[in-house]
Structures are given as structure tokens and as C-alpha cells.
Amino acid sequence: MAKLLAMILAGGAGTRLEPLTRERAKPAVPFGGRYRIIDFVLSNFANSGIYRMKVLTQYKSDSLNKHLSRAWRMSAFLGHYVETVPAQMRTGMDWYKGSVDAIYQNLNLITDEEPDHIFVFGADHVYRMDCRQMLDFHTSRKAACTVAAIPVPIEEGKEFGIIDVGPDGRMKGFVEKPKNPPPMPGNPKYCLASMGNYLFSTDSLVKEVVRDAAAEASAHDFGKSIISQLYKHEPVYVYDFAQNVIAGQEEKERGYWRDVGNIDTYYQSNMDLVEVDPVFNLYNDRWPIYTQPNNFPPAKFVFADRENSRVGHCTDSLVSEGCIISGGHAHRSVLSPKVRINSFSEVQESILFENVTIGRRCRIRRAIIDKNVEIPPGMTIGYDLDEDRRRFHVTPGGVVVIPKGMKVA
Ligand code: ADQ
């Protein structure tokens, strides 16, 4: 059996998710109530039977480290691990100059592990993927590198690496974040985007990373500096993510992949989950998403005010353990553990992080409320965005964000 190693890039600054990334790295941002964004890629590897994972961290890594050390303890006996690798300045006084430099500065890990193939995956996406199927594709083509790809609407193409591919699956062109993305042949509304997930044969990765380190003018970025050149002289193949089939998956989830690129896409990917019949099904226990187990008590719904018939209830919502919904109502919302919603309050289409308390008689709509925030009684949020802009952060899509620990008065 081929020896495999997964290197997960989790060191980006995540500025486009501000203020959710003010105190944590993007892969540590909570998602779907119970999870952190990084749980999706790690669950994909674990469910694919790939149990050696190195997570390369850098900016604001404390929250991420805590989560990984609590949630992702694998069997040492079987040689399985998820290890965090902090930026250590092994090659000089610089932090990682880009995603390729993150690998270069940790080449010793590759030398120590001696894998045949190395997955280099991002940590910022929500999807299910059987990485073994990508490996089979890669080895059957004898590829130096395989890039996973998915069609995206052409107007979003400037955010991605855009690929041109031949009928045999071999890459014919690649341009990182082009101003005018070239459309897919026969499909002018879409272009083929790199998912930022690469599988390299070890020799190719080491050779490219060492070459890049010597190129002073390089951006040290996988898309810009490596993939855009490598396909010209090595067999680089494009793995069609739509071909990836997952146990227990419904047809409509095939090809589901969300780049949690900014707060509006983050918000929308969470809202996808509260659909009555969501495309991405968290309840598929044949491909579970793993996360930290908690010792919180079950969620509780309290009939708080019998005289006024205030039944605490949630509809079309995800409600985590430790929540108490006491005479209030949440609709189409995602509630992390230990949320409190009190009497006569109405929460609509919102994401409440851990330990958020909504006082009595509040009206909240299209808001993300970060950890440890208490909303005082009688407050209205999300109905008058001009007013909200004066107090909070409001995204271009009109979502109100209240940062972690903010004292709201
Ligand atoms: P981006 O996501 O914009 O595009 P980048 O910012 O390099 O690329 O992030 C890729 C991954 O590397 C992220 O998980 C990030 O956390 C990590 N990373 C970034 N800088 C890092 C650093 N200095 N040290 C360690 N880790 C770092 C990429 C590709 C595109 C592709 C999109 C898909 O470049 O071609 O289309 O991903 O989302």
C-alpha cells in the first residue's frame, strides 16, 4: 500500500472573515453549531482511511490548537495522528511567506515520514470528499500532481485558480485569480475552478517547493507559483470533484463544495444547513463529520410564561446541546452550545455562537452573534441596518455581525 501524508494548510490570515477571525484562525471559526470549519477536511481524510495529518498553523492559532488537541486525538497505538505544526522559523527569521513556503519550512516532516504521495489541502471548505478516489485517479494517470476541480459561476471566477483541461483530464492551462476568467468549453456561464486541494507525488512536491524557495521574486503561493508553471513540463491532472461518490450521499449533494471565502458566503453556507431538506446532509452517519465531544446537558425547551402561552420553541433550526430556549422562538437559525433565548424574543435566520444569551423581548434577524455576547432585553437587531452599522459590523449582503465578547448596551 502506498504511504500517504496529508498536509493541511491552516495558516492564512483569514482577513475576509473579519470580525469572526479577530481572535481565531479561519479554520477555527465555528460552523453548523457544533463544528469548526477545519473539521470538514479532517473528517474527509479520516473517513477516507488516511490517518496521518499535519496541520500547518500560523496566525492566531491558539483557538485552533485547542480545538485540535481536544477533538482530534487519534490512536497513537495504530500510528494515527492529527498534529499541529506551528510556524517555527526553521529556515530563517521569516514567518511563512505563502502557502508553498509553509511546506518548504517543514520539509523535514516529509523526510521523516517518507510518504509516496502527499495531499496538500486547504482548511477552509465545507464539503465531503473521498480522498482515496482522488488518489486512485492520480496513480492511474501517473501524475506528478493532481488538482481537484469544480465548476463555479463565471462571475465568481476571479476568486479562484481557473483551469483549462483536455479530454484525457490533463491540465492544459491554469491562471490564478484572473480578472476575466475563461469559460468552460460549451458552458459560457461557468469556469472550472481549482478547489485548492492538491495531491503530489512526493518527489515532485519536494522538487517544486525547493525550486520555489530559491526564486526570490516568487509569491510562494501554490496557485500562482507552482500549478501555473508545473503543468507545462510535468503531467498535472485535473480531478473532477463531481465524480466523487460518498457512502450514504444523496445525489443532490454530489459536487457540493463551499469556499467559506467571506462572511456572506459563510452565512449562506450555514443557512444551507437549516433548509428542511438540505443539499448538504449533516445527518449522513456513513460519512460523519467529527468534532469535539462536549459534556453539556441536552437542549431544553421551556414553557416559560404559562399565562401568555409562551412556549419556547425552535423551527427549521439546528440546536446544539446545553441550549435553553425559554419562552422565546428561533426560526431558520443555527445555535451553538449553551445559547439562551428568553421569553418574547424572536430570532430569525441567525447564527448564534457558544454562550450567547438573548434577553427578553428582543427581535433579531439575519445576524451572526459571536461567542460570549449577551444581548440586553428589548433590543432589535437586523431590522434597521443604518442603525446597526453605527454599532456593529454589517456585511455587503446585509448580515449584522457582533464580535466575540462585545459588551452590547
Ligand atoms: P486562496 O484560498 O485565496 O486560493 P490562500 O490564501 O493561499 O489561497 O489559502 C489557501 C490555504 O492556504 C488556506 O487554507 C490558508 O489558510 C492557507 N494559507 C494561506 N497562506 C498561508 C501561509 N502563509 N501559511 C500557511 N498556510 C497558508 C486557493 C488557491 C486557488 C483556489 C482556491 C480555492 O490558490 O487556486 O481556487 O484556493 O479556494
Coordinates of C-alpha atoms and ligand atoms in Angstrom, one line a residue:
M1 CA 0.0 0.0 0.0
A2 CA 1.2 3.5 -0.8
K3 CA 2.3 5.5 2.2
L4 CA 0.3 8.7 2.4
L5 CA 0.6 12.0 4.3
A6 CA -1.9 14.8 4.5
M7 CA -0.6 18.4 5.0
I8 CA -3.4 20.8 5.7
L9 CA -2.8 24.5 5.2
A10 CA -4.3 26.4 8.0
G11 CA -2.0 29.4 8.3
G12 CA -3.8 32.1 6.3
A13 CA -4.7 35.4 7.9
G14 CA -8.4 35.0 7.1
T15 CA -8.9 38.7 6.9
R16 CA -12.0 38.4 4.7
L17 CA -13.9 36.8 7.6
E18 CA -13.3 39.7 10.0
P19 CA -14.5 40.2 12.7
L20 CA -15.1 36.4 13.1
T21 CA -11.3 35.9 12.7
R22 CA -10.3 38.8 15.0
E23 CA -9.3 36.2 17.7
R24 CA -9.1 33.0 15.8
A25 CA -7.7 31.5 12.6
K26 CA -10.3 31.0 9.8
P27 CA -10.3 27.1 10.1
A28 CA -11.2 27.5 13.8
V29 CA -14.4 29.6 13.1
P30 CA -17.5 27.7 14.3
F31 CA -19.7 26.3 11.7
G32 CA -23.1 24.5 11.8
G33 CA -23.5 24.9 15.5
R34 CA -21.3 22.1 16.7
Y35 CA -18.3 22.2 14.3
R36 CA -15.2 24.2 13.3
I37 CA -14.5 24.8 9.6
I38 CA -11.4 22.6 9.8
D39 CA -13.5 19.5 10.9
F40 CA -14.7 19.1 7.4
V41 CA -11.4 18.5 5.7
L42 CA -10.1 16.4 8.6
S43 CA -13.3 14.2 8.6
N44 CA -12.8 13.7 4.9
F45 CA -9.3 12.3 5.5
A46 CA -10.4 10.2 8.5
N47 CA -13.4 8.8 6.6
S48 CA -11.1 8.1 3.6
G49 CA -8.8 6.0 5.9
I50 CA -6.0 8.5 5.7
Y51 CA -4.9 8.9 9.3
R52 CA -1.7 10.9 9.2
M53 CA -2.4 14.6 9.1
K54 CA -0.2 17.6 9.8
V55 CA -2.0 20.9 10.2
L56 CA 0.3 23.8 9.4
T57 CA -0.8 26.8 11.5
Q58 CA 0.4 30.3 11.8
Y59 CA -1.8 33.3 12.5
K60 CA -3.9 33.3 15.7
S61 CA -3.6 29.6 16.1
D62 CA -4.4 29.3 19.8
S63 CA -8.2 28.5 19.4
L64 CA -7.4 26.1 16.5
N65 CA -4.7 24.3 18.6
K66 CA -7.1 23.9 21.5
H67 CA -9.8 22.5 19.2
L68 CA -7.5 20.1 17.5
S69 CA -5.9 18.8 20.7
R70 CA -9.4 18.3 22.3
A71 CA -11.3 16.9 19.3
W72 CA -8.8 15.2 17.1
R73 CA -7.0 12.7 19.3
M74 CA -6.3 9.7 17.2
S75 CA -4.9 6.3 18.1
A76 CA -1.2 6.5 18.8
F77 CA -1.1 2.7 19.0
L78 CA -2.0 2.5 15.3
G79 CA 0.3 5.3 14.3
H80 CA -2.6 7.6 13.5
Y81 CA -2.3 11.3 14.3
V82 CA -3.5 14.8 13.7
E83 CA -0.6 17.0 14.6
T84 CA -0.4 20.8 14.6
V85 CA 2.8 22.2 13.2
P86 CA 3.3 25.8 14.3
A87 CA 5.4 28.2 12.2
Q88 CA 8.8 27.7 13.7
M89 CA 11.1 29.9 11.5
R90 CA 13.2 26.8 10.8
T91 CA 14.8 28.3 7.7
G92 CA 15.4 31.9 8.9
M93 CA 13.7 34.7 10.6
D94 CA 10.7 34.8 8.4
W95 CA 7.2 33.5 9.1
Y96 CA 5.6 31.6 6.2
K97 CA 5.8 33.9 3.1
G98 CA 3.0 32.0 1.5
S99 CA 1.4 28.5 1.3
V100 CA 4.4 27.0 -0.6
D101 CA 6.8 28.4 2.0
A102 CA 4.7 26.7 4.7
I103 CA 5.6 23.4 3.1
Y104 CA 9.2 24.4 2.5
Q105 CA 9.8 25.4 6.1
N106 CA 8.6 22.0 7.1
L107 CA 10.3 19.8 4.6
N108 CA 11.8 17.8 7.5
L109 CA 8.3 16.3 8.1
I110 CA 8.3 14.9 4.6
T111 CA 11.9 13.5 5.0
D112 CA 10.9 11.9 8.4
E113 CA 7.6 10.4 7.2
E114 CA 8.8 9.2 3.7
P115 CA 5.4 9.2 2.1
D116 CA 4.9 8.2 -1.5
H117 CA 2.2 10.8 -2.1
I118 CA 1.3 13.9 -0.2
F119 CA -2.1 15.6 -0.1
V120 CA -1.8 19.4 0.3
F121 CA -5.3 20.6 1.2
G122 CA -6.8 23.9 2.3
A123 CA -8.7 24.0 5.6
D124 CA -11.4 26.5 4.7
H125 CA -14.0 24.5 2.8
V126 CA -17.3 22.7 3.6
Y127 CA -17.7 19.5 1.6
R128 CA -17.5 15.8 1.6
M129 CA -14.7 14.1 -0.4
D130 CA -13.4 10.6 -0.6
C131 CA -9.7 11.4 -0.9
R132 CA -9.0 7.7 -1.9
Q133 CA -10.9 8.3 -5.2
M134 CA -8.7 11.2 -6.0
L135 CA -5.6 9.1 -5.1
D136 CA -6.8 6.3 -7.5
F137 CA -7.2 8.9 -10.3
H138 CA -3.8 10.3 -9.5
T139 CA -1.9 7.0 -9.5
S140 CA -3.8 5.6 -12.6
R141 CA -2.6 8.6 -14.6
K142 CA 0.9 8.5 -13.1
A143 CA 0.5 12.2 -12.3
A144 CA 3.2 14.4 -10.8
C145 CA 0.3 16.4 -9.3
T146 CA -3.4 16.2 -9.4
V147 CA -5.6 19.3 -8.7
A148 CA -9.3 18.8 -7.6
A149 CA -11.7 21.0 -9.6
I150 CA -15.3 22.2 -9.6
P151 CA -17.3 24.4 -12.0
V152 CA -18.1 27.8 -10.5
P153 CA -20.3 30.7 -11.9
I154 CA -18.1 32.8 -14.2
E155 CA -18.7 36.0 -12.1
E156 CA -17.0 34.3 -9.1
G157 CA -14.1 33.0 -11.2
K158 CA -11.8 35.9 -10.2
E159 CA -11.6 34.5 -6.7
F160 CA -10.1 31.1 -7.8
G161 CA -7.4 29.4 -9.8
I162 CA -9.0 28.7 -13.2
I163 CA -8.2 25.6 -15.1
D164 CA -8.2 24.5 -18.7
V165 CA -8.4 20.7 -19.1
G166 CA -8.0 18.3 -22.1
P167 CA -10.4 15.4 -22.7
D168 CA -7.9 13.0 -21.1
G169 CA -8.1 15.0 -17.8
R170 CA -4.6 16.5 -18.3
M171 CA -4.2 20.2 -17.4
K172 CA -3.7 22.5 -20.4
G173 CA -3.8 25.9 -18.8
F174 CA -4.0 27.5 -15.3
V175 CA -4.3 31.1 -14.3
E176 CA -4.6 32.2 -10.6
K177 CA -7.4 34.6 -9.9
P178 CA -7.8 36.1 -13.4
K179 CA -9.6 39.4 -13.9
N180 CA -11.5 37.8 -16.9
P181 CA -11.9 34.1 -16.2
P182 CA -12.1 32.0 -19.3
P183 CA -15.4 30.0 -19.5
M184 CA -15.6 26.2 -19.7
P185 CA -15.9 25.0 -23.3
G186 CA -19.6 24.7 -24.2
N187 CA -20.6 26.2 -20.9
P188 CA -20.2 30.0 -21.0
K189 CA -21.7 30.7 -17.6
Y190 CA -19.2 28.6 -15.7
C191 CA -15.5 28.3 -15.4
L192 CA -13.5 25.4 -13.9
A193 CA -12.0 26.3 -10.5
S194 CA -9.2 24.7 -8.5
M195 CA -10.5 23.7 -5.1
G196 CA -7.1 24.5 -3.6
N197 CA -6.7 20.7 -2.9
Y198 CA -3.6 19.1 -4.4
L199 CA -2.2 15.6 -4.5
F200 CA 1.5 15.4 -5.2
S201 CA 3.9 12.6 -5.8
T202 CA 6.5 13.2 -3.1
D203 CA 9.5 13.8 -5.4
S204 CA 7.5 16.4 -7.5
L205 CA 6.4 18.3 -4.4
V206 CA 9.9 18.4 -2.9
K207 CA 11.4 19.5 -6.2
E208 CA 8.9 22.3 -6.8
V209 CA 9.0 23.6 -3.2
V210 CA 12.8 23.7 -3.2
R211 CA 12.8 25.4 -6.6
D212 CA 10.3 28.0 -5.4
A213 CA 12.3 28.8 -2.2
A214 CA 15.2 29.8 -4.4
A215 CA 13.1 32.1 -6.5
E216 CA 13.2 35.3 -4.6
A217 CA 10.6 37.1 -6.7
S218 CA 8.1 34.3 -6.2
A219 CA 4.7 34.8 -4.4
H220 CA 5.4 31.4 -2.7
D221 CA 1.7 30.6 -3.4
F222 CA 0.6 27.1 -4.7
G223 CA -1.7 28.5 -7.4
K224 CA 0.5 31.4 -8.6
S225 CA 3.9 30.0 -8.2
I226 CA 3.6 26.2 -8.7
I227 CA 0.5 25.0 -10.5
S228 CA 0.6 27.8 -13.1
Q229 CA 4.0 26.5 -14.3
L230 CA 4.2 22.9 -13.4
Y231 CA 1.6 21.6 -15.9
K232 CA 3.8 23.0 -18.8
H233 CA 6.5 20.4 -18.1
E234 CA 5.1 17.7 -15.9
P235 CA 1.9 15.5 -16.0
V236 CA -0.6 17.5 -14.0
Y237 CA -4.1 16.1 -14.0
V238 CA -7.4 17.6 -13.0
Y239 CA -9.7 15.6 -10.7
D240 CA -13.4 16.2 -11.5
F241 CA -14.9 16.5 -8.0
A242 CA -18.4 15.8 -9.4
Q243 CA -17.2 12.2 -9.9
N244 CA -16.5 11.8 -6.2
V245 CA -19.2 9.5 -4.6
I246 CA -19.7 9.3 -0.9
A247 CA -21.3 6.5 1.1
G248 CA -24.9 7.3 2.1
Q249 CA -24.8 10.5 0.0
E250 CA -27.9 11.7 -1.8
E251 CA -27.5 12.5 -5.5
K252 CA -28.1 16.2 -4.9
E253 CA -25.1 16.5 -2.5
R254 CA -22.7 15.3 -5.2
G255 CA -20.3 18.2 -6.1
Y256 CA -21.4 20.3 -3.0
W257 CA -18.4 22.4 -2.1
R258 CA -18.5 25.8 -0.4
D259 CA -15.5 28.1 -0.2
V260 CA -16.1 30.0 3.0
G261 CA -14.5 33.0 1.5
N262 CA -16.2 35.9 3.2
I263 CA -18.9 36.4 5.8
D264 CA -21.8 36.4 3.3
T265 CA -20.7 33.0 1.9
Y266 CA -20.1 31.8 5.4
Y267 CA -23.6 32.9 6.4
Q268 CA -25.2 31.4 3.3
S269 CA -23.4 28.0 3.8
N270 CA -24.8 27.9 7.4
M271 CA -28.2 28.8 6.1
D272 CA -28.0 25.9 3.6
L273 CA -28.0 23.6 6.6
V274 CA -31.3 24.8 8.0
E275 CA -33.2 24.1 4.8
V276 CA -35.9 21.5 5.5
D277 CA -34.3 19.2 3.0
P278 CA -30.7 20.5 2.9
V279 CA -28.4 19.7 0.0
F280 CA -25.5 19.1 2.5
N281 CA -26.7 16.5 4.9
L282 CA -25.0 16.6 8.3
Y283 CA -27.1 13.5 9.3
N284 CA -25.4 11.1 7.0
D285 CA -23.8 8.8 9.5
R286 CA -22.0 6.8 6.9
W287 CA -19.7 9.8 6.4
P288 CA -19.8 11.6 9.8
I289 CA -18.3 15.0 10.4
Y290 CA -16.3 14.6 13.6
T291 CA -15.7 17.3 16.2
Q292 CA -15.1 17.9 19.8
P293 CA -17.4 15.9 22.2
N294 CA -18.9 18.1 24.8
N295 CA -20.2 17.3 28.3
F296 CA -23.1 19.7 28.1
P297 CA -26.6 18.7 29.1
P298 CA -29.3 18.2 26.4
A299 CA -31.1 21.2 24.8
K300 CA -34.1 22.2 26.7
F301 CA -37.3 24.0 25.6
V302 CA -39.2 25.7 28.4
F303 CA -42.8 26.8 28.6
A304 CA -41.7 29.9 30.4
D305 CA -44.8 32.0 30.7
R306 CA -48.0 29.9 31.0
E307 CA -50.4 32.8 31.3
N308 CA -49.3 34.2 27.9
S309 CA -48.7 30.8 26.4
R310 CA -45.0 31.5 25.7
V311 CA -43.8 28.1 24.5
G312 CA -40.0 28.1 24.0
H313 CA -39.5 26.6 20.6
C314 CA -37.3 26.4 17.5
T315 CA -38.4 25.6 14.0
D316 CA -36.2 24.8 10.9
S317 CA -33.1 25.3 13.1
L318 CA -30.0 23.5 14.4
V319 CA -30.0 23.5 18.2
S320 CA -26.9 22.3 20.0
E321 CA -26.5 20.7 23.4
G322 CA -26.7 22.9 26.5
C323 CA -29.1 25.4 24.9
I324 CA -32.2 26.6 26.9
I325 CA -35.0 28.1 24.8
S326 CA -37.2 29.6 27.5
G327 CA -40.4 31.2 26.1
G328 CA -38.5 32.5 23.1
H329 CA -38.6 31.4 19.5
A330 CA -35.8 30.7 16.9
H331 CA -36.6 30.1 13.2
R332 CA -34.2 29.1 10.5
S333 CA -31.2 29.6 12.9
V334 CA -28.1 27.8 13.9
L335 CA -27.5 27.7 17.7
S336 CA -24.1 26.6 19.1
P337 CA -23.9 25.0 22.6
K338 CA -25.1 26.9 25.6
V339 CA -27.3 29.5 23.9
R340 CA -30.2 31.1 25.9
I341 CA -33.2 32.6 24.3
N342 CA -35.6 34.2 26.7
S343 CA -39.3 35.0 26.7
F344 CA -41.0 37.0 24.0
S345 CA -37.8 37.1 21.9
E346 CA -37.8 36.2 18.2
V347 CA -34.6 35.1 16.5
Q348 CA -34.8 34.7 12.7
E349 CA -32.2 33.4 10.1
S350 CA -29.4 34.0 12.6
I351 CA -26.2 32.2 13.7
L352 CA -25.6 32.3 17.5
F353 CA -22.2 31.1 18.7
E354 CA -21.5 29.4 22.0
N355 CA -22.7 31.0 25.2
V356 CA -24.8 33.7 23.6
T357 CA -27.7 35.0 25.7
I358 CA -30.7 36.8 24.1
G359 CA -32.6 38.7 26.8
R360 CA -36.4 39.1 26.9
R361 CA -38.4 40.8 24.1
C362 CA -35.6 41.0 21.6
R363 CA -36.1 40.9 17.8
I364 CA -33.1 39.6 15.9
R365 CA -32.9 38.9 12.2
R366 CA -30.0 37.9 9.8
A367 CA -27.3 38.3 12.5
I368 CA -24.2 36.4 13.4
I369 CA -23.5 36.8 17.2
D370 CA -20.1 35.6 18.2
K371 CA -19.2 33.8 21.5
N372 CA -19.9 35.2 24.9
V373 CA -22.2 38.0 23.9
E374 CA -25.3 39.0 25.9
I375 CA -28.0 40.9 24.1
P376 CA -29.9 43.0 26.7
P377 CA -33.7 42.8 26.9
G378 CA -35.7 44.7 24.3
M379 CA -33.0 45.0 21.7
T380 CA -33.8 45.0 17.9
I381 CA -31.0 43.8 15.5
G382 CA -31.2 43.3 11.7
Y383 CA -34.3 45.5 11.0
D384 CA -32.6 48.9 10.7
L385 CA -29.2 48.4 9.1
D386 CA -28.3 52.1 9.2
E387 CA -28.7 51.9 13.0
D388 CA -26.9 48.6 13.1
R389 CA -23.9 50.0 11.1
R390 CA -23.3 52.5 13.9
R391 CA -23.0 49.8 16.5
F392 CA -21.9 46.6 14.7
H393 CA -20.3 45.3 11.6
V394 CA -22.7 44.9 8.6
T395 CA -21.6 42.9 5.6
P396 CA -22.3 43.9 1.9
G397 CA -25.1 41.3 1.9
G398 CA -26.7 42.9 5.0
V399 CA -25.8 40.4 7.7
V400 CA -25.1 42.0 11.1
V401 CA -22.1 40.7 12.9
I402 CA -21.5 41.2 16.6
P403 CA -17.9 40.3 17.6
K404 CA -16.8 37.9 20.3
G405 CA -17.3 39.1 23.8
M406 CA -18.7 42.6 22.8
K407 CA -20.5 44.4 25.6
V408 CA -23.8 45.3 24.0
A409 CA -25.7 48.0 25.7
Ligands
ADQ1 P1 -6.8 31.1 -1.7 O1 -7.8 30.5 -0.8 O2 -7.1 32.6 -1.9 O3 -6.8 30.4 -3.1 P2 -4.6 31.1 0.0 O4 -4.9 32.4 0.7 O5 -3.2 30.8 -0.3 O6 -5.3 30.9 -1.3 O7 -5.1 29.9 1.0 C1 -5.0 28.5 0.7 C2 -4.9 27.8 2.0 O8 -3.6 28.0 2.5 C3 -5.8 28.3 3.1 O9 -6.3 27.1 3.8 C4 -4.9 29.1 4.0 O10 -5.3 29.1 5.4 C5 -3.6 28.6 3.8 N1 -2.5 29.6 3.8 C6 -2.5 30.8 3.2 N2 -1.4 31.5 3.4 C7 -0.7 30.7 4.2 C8 0.6 30.8 4.9 N3 1.3 31.9 4.7 N4 1.0 29.8 5.7 C9 0.2 28.7 5.8 N5 -0.9 28.5 5.3 C10 -1.4 29.5 4.5 C11 -6.5 29.0 -3.2 C12 -5.8 28.7 -4.5 C13 -6.8 28.9 -5.6 C14 -8.1 28.1 -5.4 C15 -8.7 28.5 -4.0 C16 -9.9 27.6 -3.7 O11 -4.7 29.5 -4.7 O12 -6.2 28.5 -6.9 O13 -9.0 28.3 -6.4 O14 -7.7 28.2 -3.0 O15 -10.5 28.1 -2.5

